[in-house]
């Protein structure tokens, strides 16, 4: 699966989303915001989201937290009872551990966490549950690194196609060519 998109994608709410390099995210809402607004990780904006850099699975991972800290969208950094793999796409077990512990586990225990996906059908967890029950991230840094280094996951079937596309935000073809 290609995770980025050079061209904005439109969802059912009319939201256009593009993920360019360096943790920048552009939102454009048809009814409320006429021009594109750019948010950099670490900034808070009028949509009510705090954007937190959570690299480790990839360099570009971010977590979106509602300003009242009641809900966070963790992407692939923190999954329910797991986390994103760190063995490709500029991954780093040490960075992921520090990101989760400093940017997600510092949220209130009752904060609802919505990961990008789950392989068992679950959709939500809480900070408190993950701090207690996550079999990887509830460990010390050295234990976490050892776990991640010994996952022995199979090589993803389409990674040779997806990784180069992810590195350029899903853009295909000649970089100087206009995209329609």
Coordinates of C-alpha atoms in Angstrom, one line a residue:
X1 CA 0.0 0.0 0.0
X2 CA 1.3 3.5 -0.9
X3 CA 0.9 5.6 2.2
X4 CA 1.4 9.1 0.7
X5 CA -0.4 11.0 -2.0
X6 CA 1.1 13.7 -4.1
X7 CA -2.3 14.9 -5.1
X8 CA -4.9 15.7 -2.4
X9 CA -7.5 13.0 -1.7
X10 CA -11.1 14.0 -1.0
X11 CA -13.1 12.2 1.7
X12 CA -16.8 12.2 2.3
X13 CA -16.7 15.4 4.2
X14 CA -15.0 17.3 1.4
X15 CA -11.6 17.3 3.2
X16 CA -8.6 17.4 1.0
X17 CA -5.5 15.9 2.6
X18 CA -1.9 15.8 1.4
X19 CA 1.1 14.5 3.3
X20 CA 4.2 16.3 2.0
X21 CA 7.7 15.7 3.4
X22 CA 8.9 16.9 6.9
X23 CA 5.7 16.3 8.8
X24 CA 3.7 19.0 7.1
X25 CA 0.1 18.4 6.5
X26 CA -2.2 20.5 4.4
X27 CA -6.0 20.6 5.1
X28 CA -8.6 22.3 3.0
X29 CA -12.3 22.4 4.0
X30 CA -14.8 23.5 1.4
X31 CA -17.2 25.2 3.8
X32 CA -15.0 26.7 6.5
X33 CA -11.5 27.4 5.2
X34 CA -11.2 28.8 1.7
X35 CA -7.5 28.5 1.3
X36 CA -5.1 25.7 2.2
X37 CA -3.7 25.9 5.7
X38 CA -0.4 24.3 6.5
X39 CA 0.4 22.8 9.9
X40 CA 3.8 21.7 11.1
X41 CA 4.3 19.1 13.8
X42 CA 4.4 21.0 17.1
X43 CA 1.8 23.6 16.1
X44 CA -1.8 23.8 17.2
X45 CA -4.3 25.1 14.7
X46 CA -8.0 26.2 14.5
X47 CA -9.2 22.8 13.5
X48 CA -8.7 21.8 17.2
X49 CA -5.8 19.5 16.6
X50 CA -2.4 19.4 18.1
X51 CA 0.1 17.9 15.6
X52 CA 2.8 15.9 17.4
X53 CA 5.8 14.4 15.6
X54 CA 6.0 10.7 16.4
X55 CA 8.8 9.3 14.2
X56 CA 10.1 5.8 14.5
X57 CA 7.9 3.6 12.2
X58 CA 8.9 6.2 9.6
X59 CA 10.5 9.6 9.8
X60 CA 7.2 11.3 8.8
X61 CA 4.8 9.8 11.4
X62 CA 2.6 12.2 13.3
X63 CA -0.1 11.9 15.9
X64 CA -3.1 14.2 15.9
X65 CA -4.4 15.1 19.3
X66 CA -7.6 17.0 20.0
X67 CA -6.8 20.2 21.9
X68 CA -8.6 18.9 25.0
X69 CA -6.5 15.7 24.9
X70 CA -9.6 13.4 24.9
X71 CA -8.8 11.7 21.5
X72 CA -5.6 11.0 19.6
X73 CA -5.1 9.5 16.1
X74 CA -1.8 7.7 16.3
X75 CA -1.2 6.5 12.8
X76 CA 1.2 3.6 12.7
X77 CA 3.3 4.7 15.6
X78 CA 1.1 3.1 18.3
X79 CA -1.3 0.3 17.4
X80 CA -3.6 -1.5 19.7
X81 CA -1.3 -3.8 21.7
X82 CA 1.5 -3.2 19.3
X83 CA 3.3 -0.6 17.2
X84 CA 4.5 0.0 13.6
X85 CA 7.5 -2.0 12.5
X86 CA 10.8 -0.3 12.4
X87 CA 12.9 -2.4 10.0
X88 CA 12.4 -0.2 6.9
X89 CA 11.3 3.2 5.7
X90 CA 13.9 5.0 7.9
X91 CA 12.5 3.3 10.9
X92 CA 14.1 3.4 14.3
X93 CA 13.1 1.4 17.4
X94 CA 14.8 3.9 19.7
X95 CA 13.0 6.8 18.1
X96 CA 9.6 5.1 18.1
X97 CA 10.0 4.2 21.8
X98 CA 10.9 7.8 22.7
X99 CA 8.1 9.2 20.5
X100 CA 5.4 7.1 22.0
X101 CA 6.6 7.6 25.6
X102 CA 7.0 11.4 25.2
X103 CA 4.2 12.3 22.9
X104 CA 1.4 9.7 23.4
X105 CA 2.0 8.1 26.9
X106 CA 2.1 11.6 28.4
X107 CA -1.6 12.2 27.5
X108 CA -4.2 11.5 30.1
X109 CA -4.8 7.7 30.8
X110 CA -8.5 8.1 29.6
X111 CA -7.5 9.6 26.2
X112 CA -9.0 7.5 23.4
X113 CA -6.4 6.3 20.9
X114 CA -7.4 5.5 17.3
X115 CA -4.6 3.8 15.3
X116 CA -4.4 3.8 11.5
X117 CA -5.4 0.2 11.4
X118 CA -5.7 -3.0 13.4
X119 CA -5.3 -6.5 12.2
X120 CA -7.8 -8.0 14.8
X121 CA -10.8 -5.7 14.2
X122 CA -10.4 -3.4 17.2
X123 CA -10.8 0.3 16.6
X124 CA -10.0 2.1 19.8
X125 CA -7.9 1.8 23.0
X126 CA -6.8 4.2 25.7
X127 CA -3.5 5.6 26.8
X128 CA -3.9 3.8 30.2
X129 CA -4.6 0.5 28.5
X130 CA -1.6 0.7 26.2
X131 CA 0.7 1.8 29.1
X132 CA -0.4 -1.3 31.0
X133 CA -1.1 -3.9 28.3
X134 CA 1.0 -3.1 25.2
X135 CA 3.4 -6.1 25.1
X136 CA 6.2 -4.0 23.4
X137 CA 5.8 -0.5 24.6
X138 CA 5.2 -1.3 28.3
X139 CA 8.8 -2.6 28.5
X140 CA 12.1 -0.7 29.1
X141 CA 13.9 0.8 26.1
X142 CA 16.4 -2.0 25.9
X143 CA 13.7 -4.7 26.1
X144 CA 11.7 -2.9 23.4
X145 CA 14.7 -2.7 21.0
X146 CA 15.4 -6.4 21.6
X147 CA 11.7 -7.2 20.8
X148 CA 11.7 -5.1 17.7
X149 CA 15.0 -6.6 16.5
X150 CA 13.7 -10.1 16.8
X151 CA 10.2 -9.8 15.3
X152 CA 11.4 -11.7 12.2
X153 CA 8.5 -10.3 10.1
X154 CA 8.2 -11.4 6.5
X155 CA 9.4 -9.0 3.8
X156 CA 6.2 -7.1 2.7
X157 CA 5.1 -8.3 -0.7
X158 CA 4.8 -4.9 -2.4
X159 CA 7.4 -3.0 -0.5
X160 CA 9.7 -2.6 -3.5
X161 CA 6.9 -0.7 -5.2
X162 CA 5.4 1.1 -2.2
X163 CA 8.6 2.3 -0.5
X164 CA 9.9 4.5 -3.4
X165 CA 6.4 5.9 -3.9
X166 CA 6.1 6.6 -0.1
X167 CA 9.4 8.5 -0.2
X168 CA 8.0 11.0 -2.7
X169 CA 4.5 11.1 -1.2
X170 CA 2.9 8.8 -3.7
X171 CA 3.9 10.8 -6.7
X172 CA 4.4 8.7 -9.8
X173 CA 6.3 9.5 -12.9
X174 CA 8.7 12.4 -13.8
X175 CA 9.1 14.8 -10.8
X176 CA 9.1 17.8 -13.1
X177 CA 5.9 16.7 -14.8
X178 CA 2.6 18.5 -13.7
X179 CA 0.1 16.3 -11.9
X180 CA -3.5 16.5 -13.0

